Amino acid sequence: MYWFIVLFPLMIYPWGIDPYYTTTKTNYLYLFVFAAWLFIIFKRKYRTLLPAKDESKAIYILLVFLSLVELSTAFTNYTYSSVYGSIDRKEGLITFFSYCSVFLFSYKLLDLKKVNKVFPGIAIVSMIVSVYGILQHYSLDFLPRNSAMRGYTGTYTFFDNPNFFGSYLVLILLVSMMMYLTEKNKKLLSLYFIVSSLGFIALIFSSTRSGYVGVFCGTVFLSLFVVLKRKYLWKKWASLLLTMALLLLVINITEKGQYFNRINSVVTDTYSVASNQSTGHEGSSRFFIWEKSFPLIPKYFWVGSGPDTFEFVFKASPEELQEFFGDPNITVDKAHNEYLQIAITIGTPALLTYLLFIFVIFRRAFKAVRQAQGNEKLILYGLMATIIGYLVQAFFNISTVPVAPIFWSILGITMAKSESILKNSKAAQSFEELTEKSA
């Protein structure tokens, strides 16, 4: 499990006629989950997956969510796409089962004594990915591109799309910043500083506004809940944030101001929508997609249209597609809002179940963080910040196979650490009560 989480971003196959990394990563994900379940069954380790009475709620909710995905698949008119996913996205029933499995493995099977070693591994691999993204920005990428990206001048590395790359950077940036705050060893401290800086440069070059907003929200959470109350972290935190601000300033100047304009467009687009002056072009025409998608929610309220079938139910005229996307034949295959996507394709009950699942994890984490001490408290806050950053960017983005398994794994690790802290706290309290009675 450790090596899968750490190496998954690098699991690509760049050869062949049209190398599309989402398909490759999906195959790796399926192979890993299949092998893991075989190991669990043959070694009879399935009992370790069973939750204790006080920690069963999240797993039961997850089972309900997976059952709703299966129900949506059973009633769809698009069976193949619902089971295997669309050609380029691959988020069908099998993939959702794999996501749930990754959560379960991270939650119940990952050794808690070694779990903190996952974060340095994630950081080191992210440094490789970020460096390649920076090189790609300057047209120095050496891997072959797929047909959809051969004329593209932006940064997307091993994720097929800059938006997907941005959502990955949200996760790894906040994890790296968390480790930077907790680290005391000077060499490792320098490593996390460099990793965070490189990840931030790659995020700027990705031009992914959802990523900008996600990292900003996660950084604010860390500032308020971790740094503000601990004066010994102020200098360290200020050094990192000042470095990032200077990097943004220098890059913006050298790139003729395009990134400040990009960031400013977040504010102007939000104002246009809030003041009812929208043209539909806001958010790279996301608002147009959302306006056309909302009427589909009541139509597919209970079981949805089927996993990964958005392209079959979204309707827009060729004239609208030409106006908003410059191509009357373009296929809109995602809602560009993860929550809207779930509501339409899997159903509103599935969306509510998914949100309840996230809420339960957060509630346990908030309960545990009150009992945690030292770095464990900071790491738990950092994991919460990472989840918040991802959930925020998901409002403008979509779930995708190259990134989602990492997010589901972080959910599992967060739940595992929370339960461990709560158990240790309860055991310590019981010991104290027993000692007092004996005395």
XYZ file of C-alpha atoms in Angstrom:
439
model
C 0.000 0.000 0.000
C 2.846 2.369 0.881
C 4.550 2.008 -2.495
C 1.306 2.311 -4.428
C 0.454 5.640 -2.768
C 3.957 7.014 -3.244
C 4.621 5.839 -6.810
C 1.153 6.136 -8.353
C 1.840 9.577 -9.959
C 4.798 8.055 -11.838
C 2.930 4.967 -13.055
C 2.786 5.814 -16.747
C 3.456 4.080 -20.041
C 4.580 6.816 -22.447
C 5.006 4.593 -25.483
C 2.535 3.401 -28.072
C 0.552 5.122 -30.811
C -1.385 7.503 -28.535
C -0.113 7.442 -24.916
C -2.990 8.524 -22.677
C -1.949 8.283 -19.033
C -5.447 8.076 -17.538
C -5.986 4.707 -19.195
C -2.590 3.471 -18.008
C -3.156 4.625 -14.435
C -6.596 3.012 -14.431
C -5.007 -0.319 -15.370
C -2.414 0.071 -12.615
C -5.176 0.886 -10.131
C -7.242 -2.150 -11.126
C -4.201 -4.431 -10.970
C -3.242 -3.188 -7.515
C -6.763 -3.496 -6.079
C -7.253 -6.953 -7.608
C -3.903 -8.187 -6.258
C -4.600 -6.683 -2.826
C -7.986 -8.393 -2.546
C -6.476 -11.717 -3.661
C -3.811 -11.376 -0.973
C -6.422 -10.540 1.674
C -8.618 -13.496 0.711
C -5.893 -16.129 0.414
C -4.086 -14.958 3.554
C -7.432 -14.717 5.351
C -6.751 -11.173 6.436
C -10.302 -10.015 5.723
C -11.051 -9.970 9.451
C -8.629 -7.067 9.818
C -10.909 -5.039 7.547
C -13.878 -5.445 9.882
C -14.486 -2.258 11.886
C -14.864 -2.101 15.635
C -18.207 -0.957 17.042
C -17.063 2.610 17.645
C -15.513 3.039 14.189
C -18.031 1.316 11.928
C -20.069 4.329 10.826
C -17.738 5.543 8.057
C -17.387 2.065 6.526
C -21.142 1.431 6.587
C -21.765 4.788 4.923
C -19.136 3.919 2.332
C -20.893 0.604 1.656
C -24.174 2.469 1.173
C -22.462 4.826 -1.279
C -20.989 1.919 -3.247
C -24.404 0.204 -3.259
C -25.954 3.358 -4.726
C -23.271 3.362 -7.448
C -24.174 -0.265 -8.209
C -27.884 0.601 -8.232
C -27.243 3.447 -10.659
C -25.311 1.047 -12.893
C -28.126 -1.515 -12.780
C -30.754 0.990 -13.968
C -28.740 2.904 -16.546
C -29.322 2.894 -20.282
C -25.569 3.083 -20.843
C -24.290 -0.120 -19.285
C -20.792 -0.257 -20.762
C -19.846 3.303 -19.760
C -21.389 2.823 -16.320
C -19.343 -0.298 -15.624
C -16.027 0.592 -17.272
C -16.277 4.362 -17.638
C -16.077 6.474 -20.773
C -13.122 6.105 -23.129
C -11.005 8.930 -21.705
C -12.308 9.188 -18.120
C -12.648 5.558 -16.898
C -14.754 6.411 -13.825
C -17.273 3.586 -13.955
C -18.455 1.171 -11.284
C -15.157 -0.742 -11.215
C -13.228 2.468 -10.603
C -15.532 3.530 -7.756
C -15.075 0.099 -6.212
C -11.312 0.627 -6.513
C -11.528 4.049 -4.825
C -13.478 2.560 -1.911
C -10.943 -0.275 -1.690
C -8.022 2.169 -1.563
C -9.749 4.003 1.291
C -10.323 0.729 3.133
C -6.734 -0.460 2.643
C -5.325 2.900 3.792
C -7.641 2.943 6.789
C -7.337 -0.643 8.021
C -4.175 -2.164 6.538
C -1.549 0.580 6.473
C 0.775 0.248 9.471
C 0.204 3.333 11.616
C 3.787 3.171 12.865
C 4.976 3.637 9.286
C 2.201 5.907 7.996
C 4.163 9.118 8.596
C 6.820 7.758 6.221
C 4.259 8.010 3.409
C 4.423 11.793 3.452
C 8.169 12.141 2.720
C 7.714 9.628 -0.108
C 4.828 11.639 -1.544
C 6.921 14.808 -1.281
C 9.964 13.352 -3.079
C 7.880 11.937 -5.933
C 5.988 15.228 -6.214
C 9.318 16.998 -6.629
C 10.047 14.852 -9.690
C 6.585 15.577 -11.083
C 6.873 19.310 -10.379
C 10.300 19.585 -12.024
C 8.955 17.851 -15.122
C 5.990 20.244 -15.127
C 8.330 23.225 -14.983
C 10.447 21.813 -17.827
C 7.288 21.177 -19.816
C 6.310 24.818 -19.428
C 9.516 25.733 -21.244
C 8.905 23.064 -23.917
C 11.639 20.812 -22.548
C 9.459 17.746 -22.013
C 11.006 14.621 -23.476
C 8.081 12.183 -23.287
C 5.746 11.763 -26.272
C 2.391 13.536 -26.112
C -0.993 12.056 -26.896
C -2.961 13.376 -29.865
C -5.092 15.720 -27.733
C -2.055 17.540 -26.329
C 0.387 17.726 -29.231
C -0.428 21.357 -29.925
C -0.941 22.359 -26.288
C 1.568 24.787 -24.757
C 0.539 24.469 -21.084
C 1.684 22.200 -18.247
C -0.052 18.910 -17.467
C 2.851 16.399 -16.886
C 1.531 12.858 -16.237
C -2.140 13.803 -15.790
C -3.365 14.394 -19.370
C -4.951 17.728 -18.447
C -3.751 20.870 -16.591
C -6.871 20.827 -14.387
C -6.046 17.291 -13.235
C -2.445 18.322 -12.641
C -3.723 21.246 -10.586
C -5.875 19.023 -8.380
C -2.849 16.764 -7.762
C -0.737 19.790 -6.830
C -3.351 20.881 -4.294
C -2.879 17.571 -2.479
C 0.893 17.396 -2.578
C 1.464 21.086 -1.855
C -0.616 21.015 1.314
C 0.972 17.723 2.406
C 4.457 19.194 1.818
C 3.575 22.394 3.691
C 2.260 20.271 6.567
C 5.521 18.319 6.729
C 7.506 21.564 6.513
C 5.737 22.848 9.623
C 6.342 19.651 11.612
C 9.945 18.954 10.602
C 12.884 19.907 12.836
C 15.741 18.188 11.023
C 17.477 20.883 8.952
C 18.099 18.689 5.905
C 14.511 17.457 5.773
C 13.272 20.973 6.470
C 15.187 22.197 3.421
C 13.758 19.317 1.389
C 10.152 20.223 2.222
C 10.876 23.895 1.577
C 12.210 23.057 -1.889
C 9.371 20.607 -2.600
C 6.763 23.211 -1.606
C 8.436 25.892 -3.719
C 8.723 23.662 -6.799
C 5.126 22.490 -6.374
C 3.997 26.105 -6.145
C 5.868 27.053 -9.334
C 4.305 24.076 -11.129
C 0.871 25.128 -9.841
C 1.379 28.637 -11.222
C 2.406 27.232 -14.609
C -0.622 24.920 -14.669
C -2.868 28.038 -14.815
C -5.472 26.056 -12.886
C -7.640 28.535 -11.010
C -9.405 25.782 -9.070
C -5.968 24.707 -7.845
C -5.133 28.270 -6.812
C -8.339 28.525 -4.781
C -7.881 25.059 -3.220
C -4.320 25.778 -2.048
C -5.362 29.204 -0.781
C -8.178 27.740 1.351
C -5.940 24.983 2.698
C -3.221 27.541 3.534
C -5.725 29.748 5.366
C -6.862 26.721 7.398
C -3.265 25.893 8.344
C -2.576 29.527 9.233
C -5.601 29.833 11.511
C -5.599 26.435 13.204
C -1.873 25.610 13.317
C 0.411 28.609 12.893
C -1.579 31.386 14.584
C -1.604 29.626 17.965
C 2.083 28.616 17.854
C 4.520 31.538 17.807
C 7.500 29.248 17.217
C 6.089 28.517 13.757
C 5.557 32.138 12.705
C 9.053 32.731 11.325
C 9.136 29.394 9.505
C 5.680 29.929 7.995
C 6.396 33.530 7.015
C 9.585 32.429 5.218
C 7.669 29.921 3.104
C 4.754 32.246 2.287
C 7.099 35.133 1.463
C 9.119 32.870 -0.843
C 5.938 31.799 -2.632
C 4.817 35.417 -2.989
C 8.183 36.381 -4.481
C 8.101 33.414 -6.854
C 4.641 34.445 -8.042
C 5.765 38.055 -8.493
C 8.892 37.161 -10.476
C 7.109 34.606 -12.663
C 4.265 37.019 -13.327
C 6.687 39.746 -14.390
C 8.639 37.437 -16.690
C 5.398 36.081 -18.189
C 4.009 39.589 -18.919
C 1.418 39.663 -16.156
C -0.698 36.752 -17.334
C -0.830 34.991 -13.950
C -2.053 38.014 -12.004
C -4.709 38.376 -14.692
C -5.545 34.702 -14.254
C -5.902 35.097 -10.485
C -7.884 38.304 -10.875
C -10.327 36.517 -13.190
C -11.387 34.362 -10.206
C -12.619 37.533 -8.490
C -14.211 39.085 -11.586
C -15.973 35.860 -12.607
C -17.295 35.393 -9.079
C -18.578 38.972 -9.031
C -20.304 38.527 -12.400
C -22.138 35.441 -11.176
C -22.981 36.913 -7.745
C -24.283 40.166 -9.246
C -26.413 38.293 -11.810
C -24.352 39.672 -14.701
C -23.184 36.292 -15.930
C -22.648 35.627 -19.626
C -22.034 31.897 -19.178
C -18.381 32.249 -20.158
C -17.262 32.525 -16.538
C -14.812 29.885 -15.372
C -13.840 28.898 -18.928
C -17.564 28.416 -19.703
C -18.115 26.287 -16.601
C -21.074 28.449 -15.625
C -22.721 27.628 -18.959
C -22.271 23.904 -18.267
C -23.681 24.292 -14.746
C -26.729 26.227 -15.989
C -27.466 23.508 -18.544
C -26.807 20.751 -15.984
C -28.987 21.810 -13.050
C -32.273 20.836 -14.790
C -30.881 17.290 -15.060
C -30.797 16.834 -11.269
C -34.569 16.332 -10.771
C -34.711 14.188 -13.915
C -32.076 11.778 -12.590
C -32.712 12.435 -8.896
C -32.852 8.914 -7.438
C -30.345 6.730 -9.279
C -28.750 9.089 -11.787
C -28.018 8.394 -15.419
C -25.245 5.923 -14.577
C -21.594 6.438 -13.543
C -19.572 8.395 -16.100
C -22.505 8.923 -18.475
C -22.679 12.723 -18.342
C -21.836 13.058 -22.030
C -24.992 11.124 -22.970
C -27.437 13.264 -20.954
C -25.925 16.741 -21.329
C -27.660 18.532 -24.165
C -26.494 21.684 -25.925
C -27.071 22.939 -29.449
C -24.205 23.165 -31.974
C -24.612 26.948 -31.877
C -24.110 26.988 -28.097
C -21.098 24.704 -28.316
C -19.603 26.947 -30.988
C -20.197 30.066 -28.899
C -18.813 28.744 -25.634
C -16.145 26.280 -26.771
C -15.361 27.304 -30.345
C -16.310 23.857 -31.690
C -19.876 22.772 -32.542
C -18.874 19.106 -32.366
C -17.165 19.122 -28.965
C -18.300 16.530 -26.409
C -18.982 17.808 -22.882
C -18.342 14.670 -20.847
C -18.055 16.136 -17.333
C -19.980 18.704 -15.292
C -16.747 20.420 -14.150
C -18.121 20.232 -10.626
C -17.584 16.958 -8.794
C -20.720 17.311 -6.678
C -22.937 18.183 -9.629
C -21.384 15.281 -11.537
C -22.287 12.807 -8.777
C -25.839 14.157 -8.436
C -26.564 13.765 -12.157
C -24.790 10.506 -12.925
C -25.207 8.544 -9.677
C -28.113 10.388 -8.062
C -28.769 12.894 -5.303
C -28.947 10.206 -2.562
C -25.428 9.111 -3.594
C -24.192 12.711 -3.392
C -25.682 13.144 0.088
C -24.144 9.838 1.176
C -20.731 10.879 -0.157
C -20.931 14.203 1.691
C -22.025 12.405 4.867
C -19.017 10.098 4.497
C -16.680 13.112 4.300
C -18.466 14.739 7.235
C -18.014 11.656 9.455
C -14.275 11.592 8.690
C -13.988 15.279 9.539
C -15.974 14.902 12.745
C -13.686 12.091 13.930
C -10.624 14.134 12.936
C -11.836 17.211 14.871
C -12.576 15.033 17.880
C -9.165 13.377 17.666
C -7.195 16.580 17.161
C -8.354 17.805 20.583
C -6.717 14.751 22.138
C -3.575 14.689 19.983
C -0.235 16.035 21.142
C 2.867 17.445 19.432
C 3.445 16.657 15.771
C 0.480 14.271 15.648
C -1.816 17.235 16.219
C -0.106 19.247 13.476
C -0.164 16.325 11.022
C -3.864 15.736 11.645
C -4.578 19.430 11.065
C -2.463 19.223 7.908
C -4.450 16.249 6.608
C -7.672 18.142 7.256
C -6.298 21.149 5.377
C -5.381 18.868 2.459
C -8.892 17.417 2.324
C -10.431 20.907 2.496
C -8.198 22.101 -0.344
C -9.245 19.168 -2.521
C -12.953 19.579 -1.724
C -12.807 23.283 -2.596
C -11.076 22.732 -5.936
C -13.560 19.908 -6.680
C -16.299 22.546 -6.861
C -14.693 23.712 -10.129
C -13.084 20.461 -11.204
C -13.822 16.769 -11.662
C -12.717 13.530 -10.094
C -10.132 11.780 -12.228
C -8.298 8.450 -11.952
C -4.742 9.905 -11.941
C -5.552 11.913 -8.780
C -8.587 10.457 -6.964
C -6.850 7.360 -5.495
C -4.388 9.646 -3.698
C -7.275 11.644 -2.244
C -9.147 8.515 -1.121
C -5.942 7.227 0.433
C -5.523 10.489 2.370
C -9.105 10.081 3.607
C -8.217 6.588 4.823
C -5.020 7.743 6.519
C -6.892 10.607 8.211
C -9.509 8.194 9.542
C -6.854 5.725 10.708
C -4.852 8.375 12.575
C -8.019 9.804 14.134
C -9.167 6.414 15.411
C -5.686 5.597 16.710
C -5.465 8.855 18.661
C -8.958 8.422 20.104
C -8.225 4.825 21.145
C -4.951 5.783 22.831
C -6.651 8.661 24.592
C -9.466 6.417 25.796
C -6.981 3.785 26.983
C -4.953 6.421 28.859
C -8.094 7.781 30.474
C -9.210 4.307 31.536
C -5.752 3.631 33.008
C -5.894 6.861 34.993
C -9.350 6.013 36.331
C -8.171 2.529 37.294
C -5.110 3.993 39.042
C -7.244 6.447 40.990
C -9.596 3.664 42.123
C -6.634 1.511 43.196
C -5.191 4.412 45.155
